[in-house]
Coordinates of C-alpha atoms in Angstrom, one line a residue:
Chain A
M26 CA -17.0 -48.9 5.9
Y27 CA -14.0 -46.5 6.2
N28 CA -10.8 -48.1 5.0
D29 CA -12.6 -51.4 4.7
V30 CA -11.5 -51.8 8.3
V31 CA -14.5 -50.7 10.3
L32 CA -18.0 -51.3 9.2
V33 CA -19.8 -48.3 10.4
L34 CA -23.2 -49.1 9.1
R35 CA -25.0 -52.4 8.7
G36 CA -28.6 -53.3 8.6
L37 CA -29.8 -49.9 7.5
S38 CA -32.7 -49.2 5.3
I39 CA -34.1 -45.7 5.0
E40 CA -36.7 -44.5 2.6
V41 CA -37.7 -40.9 1.8
G42 CA -40.9 -40.7 0.0
D43 CA -41.7 -37.9 -2.5
G44 CA -42.6 -34.7 -0.8
Q45 CA -42.0 -36.0 2.7
I46 CA -39.9 -34.8 5.6
V47 CA -38.1 -37.8 7.1
A48 CA -36.2 -37.5 10.3
L49 CA -33.1 -39.6 11.1
L50 CA -32.3 -39.4 14.7
G51 CA -29.5 -40.7 16.9
A52 CA -26.8 -39.9 19.4
N53 CA -23.2 -38.9 18.5
G54 CA -21.5 -41.7 16.7
A55 CA -24.6 -43.5 15.7
G56 CA -23.7 -43.2 12.0
K57 CA -26.1 -40.5 10.9
T58 CA -23.4 -38.5 9.0
T59 CA -21.9 -41.6 7.5
T60 CA -25.3 -42.6 6.2
I61 CA -25.7 -39.3 4.3
R62 CA -22.1 -39.5 3.1
A63 CA -22.9 -42.8 1.6
I64 CA -25.9 -41.2 -0.1
T65 CA -24.1 -38.1 -1.4
G66 CA -20.9 -39.9 -2.5
L67 CA -18.7 -38.0 -0.1
L68 CA -17.6 -41.2 1.6
D69 CA -14.8 -41.2 -0.9
V70 CA -13.3 -38.0 0.6
H71 CA -13.0 -39.9 3.9
E72 CA -11.6 -43.0 2.2
G73 CA -14.7 -45.0 2.8
D74 CA -16.8 -47.1 0.5
V75 CA -20.1 -48.7 0.3
T76 CA -19.3 -52.4 0.3
K77 CA -22.8 -53.9 0.2
G78 CA -26.3 -52.7 -0.5
H79 CA -27.7 -50.2 -2.8
I80 CA -28.8 -46.6 -2.8
S81 CA -31.3 -45.4 -5.4
F82 CA -32.9 -42.1 -6.2
N83 CA -35.9 -41.7 -8.4
G84 CA -35.5 -45.3 -9.5
E85 CA -31.8 -44.8 -10.4
H86 CA -28.9 -46.4 -8.7
I87 CA -26.6 -43.7 -7.4
H88 CA -24.1 -45.5 -5.1
D89 CA -21.4 -45.6 -7.7
K90 CA -21.8 -42.1 -9.0
D91 CA -19.5 -39.2 -8.0
P92 CA -20.7 -36.4 -5.7
S93 CA -21.0 -34.0 -8.6
A94 CA -23.3 -36.4 -10.5
I95 CA -25.4 -37.0 -7.4
V96 CA -25.9 -33.2 -6.9
R97 CA -26.9 -33.0 -10.6
A98 CA -29.4 -35.8 -10.1
G99 CA -31.2 -33.6 -7.6
I100 CA -29.8 -34.4 -4.2
G101 CA -28.7 -31.3 -2.3
Q102 CA -27.1 -31.3 1.1
V103 CA -26.3 -29.0 4.0
L104 CA -23.3 -30.3 5.8
E105 CA -23.0 -30.5 9.5
G106 CA -21.5 -27.3 11.0
R107 CA -22.8 -25.1 8.1
R108 CA -19.4 -25.0 6.3
V109 CA -20.1 -21.8 4.4
F110 CA -17.1 -20.4 2.4
A111 CA -16.2 -17.9 5.0
E112 CA -13.9 -15.8 2.8
M113 CA -16.4 -15.3 0.1
S114 CA -19.4 -13.1 0.0
V115 CA -23.0 -14.3 0.5
E116 CA -23.6 -13.9 -3.2
E117 CA -20.6 -15.9 -4.2
N118 CA -21.5 -18.6 -1.7
L119 CA -24.9 -18.8 -3.4
R120 CA -23.2 -19.0 -6.8
T121 CA -21.2 -22.0 -5.7
G122 CA -24.5 -23.7 -4.9
A123 CA -25.7 -23.0 -8.4
Y124 CA -22.5 -24.5 -9.9
T125 CA -24.3 -27.6 -11.3
N126 CA -27.3 -25.5 -12.4
R127 CA -26.4 -24.5 -15.9
D128 CA -29.8 -23.1 -16.9
K129 CA -29.8 -19.4 -16.3
A130 CA -33.6 -19.1 -15.9
A131 CA -33.5 -21.9 -13.3
V132 CA -30.7 -20.2 -11.4
E133 CA -32.8 -17.0 -11.4
R134 CA -35.8 -18.9 -10.1
A135 CA -33.7 -20.7 -7.4
N136 CA -32.2 -17.3 -6.4
D137 CA -35.6 -15.7 -6.1
R138 CA -36.8 -18.6 -4.0
V139 CA -33.8 -18.3 -1.6
M140 CA -34.2 -14.5 -1.3
D141 CA -37.9 -15.1 -0.6
L142 CA -37.2 -17.7 2.1
F143 CA -34.3 -15.7 3.6
P144 CA -34.8 -12.0 3.3
I145 CA -31.8 -11.4 5.5
L146 CA -29.5 -12.9 2.8
A147 CA -30.8 -10.4 0.3
E148 CA -29.9 -7.7 2.7
R149 CA -26.5 -9.1 3.2
R150 CA -25.6 -10.1 -0.4
K151 CA -22.3 -8.4 -0.4
S152 CA -21.2 -9.3 3.2
T153 CA -18.4 -11.7 3.8
A154 CA -20.0 -15.0 4.9
G155 CA -17.6 -15.5 7.8
Y156 CA -19.0 -12.4 9.5
L157 CA -22.6 -13.6 9.5
S158 CA -24.1 -14.9 12.8
G159 CA -24.5 -18.6 13.3
G160 CA -28.2 -18.5 12.4
E161 CA -27.5 -16.5 9.2
Q162 CA -24.8 -18.9 8.2
Q163 CA -27.1 -21.8 8.6
M164 CA -29.6 -20.0 6.4
L165 CA -26.9 -19.3 3.9
A166 CA -25.9 -23.0 3.9
I167 CA -29.5 -24.0 3.3
G168 CA -29.9 -21.3 0.6
R169 CA -26.7 -22.4 -1.1
A170 CA -28.0 -26.0 -1.3
L171 CA -31.3 -24.8 -2.7
M172 CA -29.5 -23.0 -5.5
A173 CA -29.0 -26.3 -7.3
D174 CA -32.8 -26.7 -7.2
P175 CA -32.7 -30.2 -5.5
S176 CA -35.7 -32.4 -5.3
L177 CA -34.3 -34.0 -2.1
L178 CA -32.6 -31.8 0.5
I179 CA -30.5 -33.5 3.1
L180 CA -29.9 -31.4 6.2
D181 CA -27.2 -32.6 8.7
E182 CA -27.9 -31.1 12.2
P183 CA -29.2 -27.8 11.1
S184 CA -30.1 -26.9 14.7
L185 CA -26.7 -27.6 16.1
G186 CA -25.4 -24.7 18.2
L187 CA -28.3 -22.4 17.6
A188 CA -30.4 -20.6 20.2
P189 CA -33.9 -22.0 20.7
R190 CA -35.5 -19.1 18.9
L191 CA -33.4 -19.7 15.8
V192 CA -34.0 -23.5 16.0
Q193 CA -37.7 -22.6 15.8
Q194 CA -37.0 -20.3 12.8
I195 CA -35.0 -23.0 11.0
K196 CA -37.8 -25.5 11.7
E197 CA -40.3 -23.2 10.0
I198 CA -38.0 -22.7 7.1
I199 CA -37.7 -26.5 6.6
V200 CA -41.4 -26.8 6.6
G201 CA -41.6 -24.0 4.1
I202 CA -39.1 -25.6 1.8
N203 CA -41.0 -28.9 2.0
E204 CA -44.3 -27.2 1.2
Q205 CA -42.7 -25.9 -2.0
G206 CA -42.3 -29.5 -3.1
T207 CA -38.8 -30.4 -1.9
S208 CA -38.4 -33.7 0.0
V209 CA -36.3 -33.4 3.1
L210 CA -34.1 -35.9 5.0
L211 CA -33.5 -34.3 8.3
I212 CA -30.6 -35.6 10.4
E213 CA -30.9 -34.4 14.0
Q214 CA -30.0 -34.9 17.6
N215 CA -32.8 -32.6 18.5
A216 CA -35.4 -35.3 18.3
N217 CA -38.2 -33.1 19.5
M218 CA -37.8 -30.5 16.8
A219 CA -37.2 -33.1 14.0
L220 CA -40.1 -35.4 14.9
S221 CA -42.5 -32.5 15.3
I222 CA -42.3 -31.7 11.6
S223 CA -41.6 -35.0 9.9
N224 CA -43.9 -37.6 8.3
F225 CA -41.7 -40.5 9.3
G226 CA -38.8 -41.1 11.7
Y227 CA -35.9 -43.4 12.0
I228 CA -33.8 -43.8 15.1
M229 CA -30.2 -45.0 14.7
E230 CA -27.8 -46.5 17.2
T231 CA -24.3 -47.9 16.5
G232 CA -24.8 -48.0 12.8
K233 CA -28.2 -49.5 12.5
V234 CA -31.8 -48.4 12.7
V235 CA -33.2 -49.6 16.0
M236 CA -36.7 -48.0 15.7
D237 CA -38.8 -46.4 13.1
G238 CA -42.3 -45.3 12.5
D239 CA -44.8 -42.5 12.8
P240 CA -43.3 -39.5 14.6
V241 CA -46.3 -39.2 16.9
K242 CA -45.8 -42.8 17.9
L243 CA -42.0 -42.3 18.3
L244 CA -42.5 -39.2 20.4
A245 CA -44.9 -41.1 22.6
D246 CA -42.5 -44.0 23.0
E247 CA -41.1 -44.3 26.5
D248 CA -37.6 -45.2 25.4
V249 CA -37.4 -42.4 22.9
Q250 CA -38.6 -39.9 25.6
E251 CA -36.0 -41.2 28.0
F252 CA -33.0 -41.4 25.7
Y253 CA -33.6 -38.7 23.1
L254 CA -35.8 -36.2 24.7
G255 CA -34.3 -36.4 28.2
L256 CA -37.8 -36.9 29.7
H257 CA -38.3 -39.2 32.6
S258 CA -41.4 -41.3 32.4
D259 CA -41.7 -42.1 36.1
E260 CA -41.0 -40.2 39.2
G261 CA -37.7 -39.0 37.8
G262 CA -35.4 -41.0 39.9
R263 CA -32.2 -42.8 38.7
K264 CA -32.7 -45.5 36.1
S265 CA -32.3 -48.9 37.5
F266 CA -30.1 -51.4 35.7
R267 CA -33.1 -53.6 35.1
D268 CA -34.8 -50.8 33.1
V269 CA -31.8 -50.3 30.9
K270 CA -31.6 -54.0 30.3
H271 CA -35.2 -53.9 29.5
Y272 CA -34.7 -51.2 26.9
K273 CA -31.8 -53.0 25.3
R274 CA -33.8 -56.2 25.0
R275 CA -36.6 -54.3 23.3
K276 CA -34.4 -52.8 20.6
R277 CA -34.8 -54.7 17.5
W278 CA -33.2 -55.1 14.1
L279 CA -35.4 -53.6 11.6
S280 CA -33.7 -54.5 8.5
Chain B
M20 CA 22.4 -5.8 -17.1
D21 CA 25.8 -4.6 -18.0
M22 CA 24.5 -3.4 -21.3
M23 CA 22.0 -1.2 -19.5
F24 CA 24.9 0.3 -17.6
L25 CA 26.6 1.5 -20.7
A26 CA 23.4 3.0 -22.0
Q27 CA 23.0 5.1 -19.0
V28 CA 26.3 7.0 -19.1
G29 CA 25.4 10.6 -19.0
S30 CA 22.0 10.3 -17.3
T31 CA 21.1 12.2 -14.2
S32 CA 20.5 10.3 -11.0
T33 CA 16.7 10.8 -11.2
E34 CA 16.7 9.4 -14.7
I35 CA 18.8 6.4 -13.6
L36 CA 16.4 5.8 -10.7
I37 CA 13.4 5.8 -13.0
S38 CA 15.1 3.4 -15.4
K39 CA 16.1 1.2 -12.5
I40 CA 12.5 1.2 -11.1
V41 CA 11.2 0.1 -14.4
D42 CA 13.9 -2.6 -14.5
G43 CA 12.9 -3.7 -11.0
L44 CA 9.2 -3.7 -11.9
A45 CA 9.9 -5.9 -14.9
L46 CA 11.9 -8.4 -12.9
G47 CA 9.2 -8.2 -10.2
A48 CA 6.6 -8.9 -12.9
V49 CA 8.4 -12.1 -13.7
Y50 CA 8.7 -13.1 -10.1
A51 CA 5.0 -12.2 -9.5
L52 CA 3.9 -14.4 -12.4
L53 CA 5.9 -17.3 -11.1
A54 CA 4.7 -16.7 -7.5
L55 CA 1.1 -16.4 -8.6
G56 CA 1.2 -19.8 -10.4
F57 CA 2.8 -21.4 -7.3
V58 CA 0.3 -19.9 -4.9
I59 CA -2.7 -20.9 -7.1
I60 CA -1.5 -24.5 -7.2
Y61 CA -0.8 -24.5 -3.5
K62 CA -4.1 -22.9 -2.6
A63 CA -6.3 -25.1 -4.8
T64 CA -4.5 -28.4 -4.2
Q65 CA -2.4 -28.0 -1.1
V66 CA 0.7 -29.1 -3.0
L67 CA 4.0 -27.3 -2.6
S68 CA 5.3 -27.6 -6.1
F69 CA 9.1 -27.5 -6.2
A70 CA 8.7 -28.3 -9.9
H71 CA 7.6 -24.7 -10.6
G72 CA 11.1 -23.7 -11.8
A73 CA 11.1 -26.5 -14.3
L74 CA 7.6 -25.7 -15.4
S75 CA 8.7 -22.1 -16.2
A76 CA 11.7 -23.4 -18.1
V77 CA 9.6 -26.0 -20.0
G78 CA 7.1 -23.3 -20.7
A79 CA 9.9 -21.1 -22.1
Y80 CA 11.1 -24.0 -24.2
L81 CA 7.7 -24.5 -25.5
V82 CA 7.3 -20.8 -26.4
S83 CA 10.7 -21.1 -28.1
Y84 CA 9.6 -24.1 -30.1
F85 CA 6.4 -22.4 -31.3
A86 CA 8.0 -19.0 -31.9
V87 CA 11.4 -20.0 -33.3
V88 CA 11.5 -23.6 -34.5
W89 CA 8.0 -23.8 -35.9
N90 CA 7.3 -20.1 -36.2
I91 CA 3.6 -20.6 -35.8
G92 CA 2.9 -16.8 -35.7
G93 CA 4.7 -16.4 -39.1
R94 CA 2.7 -19.1 -40.7
V95 CA -0.6 -18.0 -39.4
A96 CA -0.2 -14.3 -39.8
G97 CA 2.8 -13.8 -42.1
G98 CA 2.0 -10.2 -43.0
A99 CA 1.3 -9.0 -39.4
P100 CA 3.9 -7.0 -37.4
Q101 CA 6.6 -9.1 -35.7
T102 CA 5.1 -8.4 -32.3
I103 CA 1.7 -9.8 -33.3
Q104 CA 3.4 -12.9 -34.8
F105 CA 5.4 -13.4 -31.6
F106 CA 2.3 -13.1 -29.4
I107 CA 0.4 -15.7 -31.6
S108 CA 3.3 -18.1 -31.2
A109 CA 3.6 -17.3 -27.5
I110 CA -0.1 -17.9 -26.8
V111 CA 0.1 -21.3 -28.5
G112 CA 3.3 -22.1 -26.5
I113 CA 1.7 -21.0 -23.2
A114 CA -1.4 -23.2 -24.0
A115 CA 0.9 -26.1 -24.6
A116 CA 2.6 -25.4 -21.3
A117 CA -0.8 -25.4 -19.6
V118 CA -1.5 -28.8 -21.1
V119 CA 1.8 -30.0 -19.7
G120 CA 0.7 -28.8 -16.2
I121 CA -2.6 -30.6 -16.5
V122 CA -0.9 -33.8 -17.6
I123 CA 1.5 -33.7 -14.7
E124 CA -1.3 -33.2 -12.3
R125 CA -3.3 -36.1 -13.7
L126 CA -0.3 -38.5 -13.9
F127 CA 1.8 -37.7 -10.8
I128 CA -0.2 -35.6 -8.4
R129 CA -3.8 -36.9 -8.6
P130 CA -2.8 -40.4 -7.5
M131 CA -1.1 -38.9 -4.4
I132 CA -4.2 -37.2 -3.1
G133 CA -4.5 -37.9 0.6
Q134 CA -0.9 -38.8 1.0
P135 CA 1.4 -36.8 3.3
I136 CA 2.3 -33.3 2.0
F137 CA 6.0 -34.2 2.3
S138 CA 5.7 -37.2 -0.1
I139 CA 4.0 -35.0 -2.7
A140 CA 6.6 -32.3 -2.3
M141 CA 9.3 -35.0 -2.9
I142 CA 7.5 -36.1 -6.1
T143 CA 7.6 -32.5 -7.3
I144 CA 11.3 -32.3 -6.7
G145 CA 11.8 -35.4 -8.9
L146 CA 9.5 -33.9 -11.5
D147 CA 11.6 -30.7 -11.4
I148 CA 14.8 -32.6 -12.3
M149 CA 13.1 -34.7 -14.9
L150 CA 11.4 -31.8 -16.7
R151 CA 14.5 -29.7 -16.8
T152 CA 16.6 -32.6 -18.3
I153 CA 14.0 -33.4 -20.9
G154 CA 13.6 -29.7 -21.7
N155 CA 17.3 -29.2 -22.1
D156 CA 17.6 -32.2 -24.5
F157 CA 14.9 -30.8 -26.7
I158 CA 16.3 -27.3 -27.0
G159 CA 19.9 -28.2 -27.2
Q160 CA 22.7 -25.7 -26.4
G161 CA 23.6 -22.9 -28.7
A162 CA 21.6 -24.3 -31.6
N163 CA 19.9 -21.1 -32.4
R164 CA 16.6 -22.5 -31.4
S165 CA 15.9 -20.7 -28.2
L166 CA 13.9 -17.6 -27.7
G167 CA 16.1 -14.6 -26.8
Q168 CA 19.3 -16.2 -28.1
T169 CA 21.6 -14.0 -30.1
S170 CA 22.0 -15.5 -33.6
L171 CA 25.6 -16.5 -34.3
A172 CA 25.1 -15.7 -38.0
T173 CA 23.4 -12.3 -37.9
G174 CA 23.8 -11.1 -34.4
D175 CA 20.1 -10.5 -34.1
T176 CA 17.9 -11.7 -31.2
I177 CA 16.0 -14.8 -32.1
G178 CA 12.3 -15.1 -31.5
A179 CA 11.3 -12.2 -29.4
P180 CA 10.6 -9.1 -31.5
W181 CA 12.1 -6.6 -29.2
G182 CA 15.8 -7.5 -29.3
L183 CA 17.8 -4.9 -27.6
T184 CA 15.7 -1.9 -28.6
N185 CA 15.0 0.8 -26.0
F186 CA 12.6 3.7 -25.4
D187 CA 14.9 6.7 -25.0
L188 CA 13.1 9.4 -23.1
G189 CA 15.8 11.9 -22.5
G190 CA 18.2 10.2 -20.1
I191 CA 15.6 7.5 -19.2
T192 CA 16.3 4.3 -21.0
I193 CA 13.7 1.6 -20.9
P194 CA 14.1 -1.6 -22.9
H195 CA 11.0 -2.5 -25.0
S196 CA 11.1 -6.0 -23.6
Y197 CA 10.8 -4.7 -20.0
L198 CA 7.8 -2.7 -20.8
A199 CA 6.3 -5.7 -22.6
T200 CA 6.9 -7.9 -19.5
I201 CA 5.1 -5.4 -17.2
V202 CA 2.2 -4.9 -19.6
V203 CA 1.7 -8.7 -20.2
A204 CA 2.0 -9.4 -16.4
V205 CA -0.6 -6.7 -15.6
F206 CA -2.9 -8.2 -18.2
A207 CA -2.4 -11.7 -16.8
M208 CA -3.2 -10.4 -13.3
V209 CA -6.4 -8.5 -14.4
G210 CA -7.4 -11.7 -16.3
L211 CA -6.9 -13.8 -13.1
A212 CA -8.9 -11.3 -11.0
L213 CA -11.8 -11.6 -13.5
F214 CA -11.4 -15.4 -13.6
F215 CA -11.8 -15.6 -9.8
R216 CA -15.2 -13.9 -10.2
S217 CA -16.4 -16.3 -12.8
R218 CA -18.4 -19.4 -12.1
T219 CA -15.3 -21.7 -12.4
G220 CA -13.2 -19.2 -10.5
I221 CA -15.6 -19.1 -7.6
A222 CA -15.7 -22.9 -7.7
M223 CA -11.9 -22.9 -7.4
R224 CA -11.9 -20.5 -4.5
A225 CA -14.5 -22.6 -2.8
T226 CA -12.5 -25.8 -3.3
A227 CA -9.4 -24.1 -1.9
F228 CA -11.3 -23.0 1.2
D229 CA -13.2 -26.2 1.9
Q230 CA -12.9 -29.1 -0.4
E231 CA -15.6 -31.3 1.0
A232 CA -18.1 -28.4 1.2
A233 CA -17.3 -27.5 -2.4
M234 CA -17.8 -31.1 -3.5
A235 CA -21.2 -31.1 -1.7
Q236 CA -22.2 -28.3 -4.1
G237 CA -21.4 -30.6 -7.0
I238 CA -18.0 -29.1 -7.8
S239 CA -15.6 -31.6 -9.2
A240 CA -12.4 -31.2 -7.1
G241 CA -10.4 -33.2 -9.7
R242 CA -11.3 -30.8 -12.5
I243 CA -10.4 -27.8 -10.3
F244 CA -7.0 -29.4 -9.4
A245 CA -6.3 -29.9 -13.1
L246 CA -7.3 -26.4 -13.9
A247 CA -5.1 -25.0 -11.1
W248 CA -2.1 -26.8 -12.5
G249 CA -2.9 -25.6 -16.0
I250 CA -3.1 -22.0 -14.9
G251 CA 0.0 -22.3 -12.8
A252 CA 2.0 -23.8 -15.7
A253 CA 0.7 -21.1 -18.1
L254 CA 1.7 -18.3 -15.7
A255 CA 5.1 -20.0 -15.2
A256 CA 5.6 -20.2 -19.0
I257 CA 4.9 -16.5 -19.4
G258 CA 7.3 -15.7 -16.6
G259 CA 9.9 -18.1 -18.0
A260 CA 9.7 -16.7 -21.5
F261 CA 10.1 -13.1 -20.4
A262 CA 12.9 -14.1 -18.1
A263 CA 14.8 -15.6 -21.1
I264 CA 14.7 -12.6 -23.4
P265 CA 17.3 -9.8 -23.6
P266 CA 18.5 -7.7 -21.9
R267 CA 17.4 -9.8 -18.8
N268 CA 19.0 -12.9 -20.3
F269 CA 20.1 -14.3 -23.6
G270 CA 18.1 -17.4 -24.2
V271 CA 16.4 -20.2 -22.5
N272 CA 18.9 -22.5 -20.8
N273 CA 19.7 -24.5 -17.8
F274 CA 19.4 -21.5 -15.6
T275 CA 15.9 -20.3 -16.6
A276 CA 14.6 -22.8 -14.0
F277 CA 16.6 -21.1 -11.3
I278 CA 14.8 -17.8 -11.7
A279 CA 11.8 -19.5 -10.0
L280 CA 14.1 -20.2 -7.1
R281 CA 14.5 -16.5 -6.7
A282 CA 10.8 -16.1 -6.9
F283 CA 10.5 -18.3 -3.9
P284 CA 11.3 -15.4 -1.5
A285 CA 8.5 -13.5 -3.2
I286 CA 6.1 -16.3 -2.4
I287 CA 7.1 -16.6 1.2
L288 CA 7.3 -12.9 1.7
G289 CA 3.8 -12.3 0.4
G290 CA 2.4 -15.3 2.3
L291 CA 2.2 -18.8 0.9
D292 CA -1.5 -18.8 0.4
S293 CA -2.1 -15.2 -0.7
I294 CA -2.8 -14.2 -4.3
I295 CA -2.3 -10.5 -3.4
G296 CA 0.8 -11.4 -1.5
A297 CA 2.3 -13.1 -4.5
V298 CA 1.9 -10.0 -6.6
V299 CA 3.1 -7.6 -3.9
G300 CA 6.0 -9.9 -2.9
G301 CA 7.0 -10.4 -6.6
F302 CA 7.3 -6.7 -7.3
A303 CA 8.9 -6.0 -3.9
I304 CA 11.6 -8.6 -4.4
G305 CA 12.2 -7.5 -8.0
L306 CA 12.6 -3.8 -7.1
A307 CA 14.8 -4.7 -4.1
E308 CA 17.1 -6.9 -6.2
V309 CA 17.6 -4.4 -9.0
L310 CA 17.9 -1.3 -6.8
T311 CA 20.4 -2.8 -4.4
G312 CA 22.3 -4.2 -7.4
H313 CA 22.6 -0.7 -8.7
Y314 CA 23.1 1.4 -5.6
L315 CA 25.2 -0.9 -3.6
A316 CA 27.5 -1.6 -6.6
S317 CA 30.1 0.9 -5.3
F318 CA 30.3 -1.0 -2.0
T319 CA 31.6 -4.2 -3.6
D320 CA 34.8 -3.9 -1.6
T321 CA 33.0 -4.3 1.7
I322 CA 30.0 -6.5 0.8
G323 CA 31.3 -8.3 -2.2
I324 CA 30.0 -8.7 -5.7
G325 CA 26.5 -10.1 -6.2
F326 CA 25.0 -8.8 -3.0
N327 CA 21.8 -8.1 -4.8
T328 CA 21.3 -11.8 -5.5
I329 CA 20.9 -12.5 -1.8
V330 CA 18.8 -9.5 -1.1
P331 CA 15.5 -11.4 -1.9
Y332 CA 16.5 -14.0 0.7
L333 CA 17.5 -11.3 3.3
L334 CA 14.2 -9.5 2.8
M335 CA 12.3 -12.8 3.2
L336 CA 14.1 -13.6 6.4
L337 CA 13.4 -10.1 7.8
V338 CA 9.7 -10.3 7.0
L339 CA 9.4 -13.9 8.4
V340 CA 10.9 -12.7 11.8
V341 CA 8.2 -10.2 12.2
K342 CA 5.4 -12.0 10.3
P343 CA 5.9 -15.7 10.3
Y344 CA 3.1 -16.3 7.8
G345 CA 4.2 -13.6 5.4
L346 CA 2.7 -10.2 4.7
F347 CA -0.7 -11.5 3.6
G348 CA -0.6 -15.1 4.6
T349 CA -3.3 -16.7 6.7
P350 CA -1.9 -17.5 10.2
E351 CA -2.6 -21.0 11.4
I352 CA -5.2 -20.6 14.1
R353 CA -4.4 -22.7 17.2
R354 CA -6.3 -22.8 20.4
V355 CA -4.2 -22.6 23.5

């Protein structure tokens, strides 16, 4: 996909239904971030391209639109690693998020919603974003994306590098945002956290979806437990080669 | 500068110092405007534009065209005072210069996005030569068409309304054009500061800080690039125009572009990526150049004539030894 040299993704079909939280799981290098870059049009920045297939949103094809048009269509995203504008204040960061939102009343509403979700940001309006803690920066990154009033919010590894208590907090926030009517596509390595709040889950490996289904079912799956949750199904001894082979054989192409 | 010297015969040393400080601030204002444009382009687009000198010359040519050749101000507001007429022409000229900047970005810089910084810098050097040559052809030499030239027929200054007139406050002599330079530069800087707090200005700062994250907010990086070049070219035009009028100079010519070369120490001194640094560096270099020019004039036997013209570079070297990223520049953070 990048440079037409390496095809990163193939055989990938993901659907996020209206008002749902959908989890996209996978290890490092599975292609999760590339997937969302394809959706949000940011592949261009990395000199990549969607060569086959289609991406549609609310019945409209969006794979040939530029990132700005995609944001305006209603897809907001929180990049991996938060990426707040560290030199700017919290308030200015939020204003960049509202860049595509030209309706003053709508910006006001989005702002109230963000302040409601993240009271800490209201307290820190004038602080420089770079001096916020990791958790506060993650909240700022989410708040920034919400300023455009998206109908679909894509979160790339929001729990990365956060303490368990903060992961719990972020999780509750995501549920809260979803309850207000925003669909969520949640990209995570923390399978436990993601699956516990989602309506549907996909598991990616080397550029393709290898498993999908109901989160409860996925959480109960032996392989998922073993490879993504770090749980051992049996007595906890070393995996035998036969077991690994067994897992590989059971992986299937879904699309 | 020599004319200033004559005017100051009979002044006390304090009065001379004050006049020289104003002179230095006016020159510094020109450097600061050029440095600001350069830094804005660099920050927003990561392009080191060596075409900035040419942009300032082309800008000054354009202001000349609108003020002298076409006399837009006179046509639009014939009855208004000369200064108002000049400002109307100048604003149109500066807007035209901004368009030139935007076109250059679109044609020559945008296709190079993602290419090595060195290649893009080379392109800007080519642009510099090209723009200066074309600009020169349009204005011609000694054809009474350039802003700040002395008319061969009447002996008056062409274009700029101030000519060689001065404020005379006792022994302190301040040319009207110097004061105009400072006032306009301050207005431009306040305008910029306000711009950076606006929706588009914040978008530009966001793009400068993290392009991908800015694009993820729906900000069009291309539009921001074009805008940065437009603003840079407009600031360069203002600087170039004021650098061309008396008593600083007598007309736009081949050498107008080189004033930007002397603004370069101001940029490096302040820090390549610092807006504040560009302003501070500009004024510091301007003051240093004028003051050393005056006070070291009696030492020409030992240090030679024109020492003041290398002072900006000396100052730059001194600062770089102590602070490699300039006074306000962002140090590159490396883990060891």
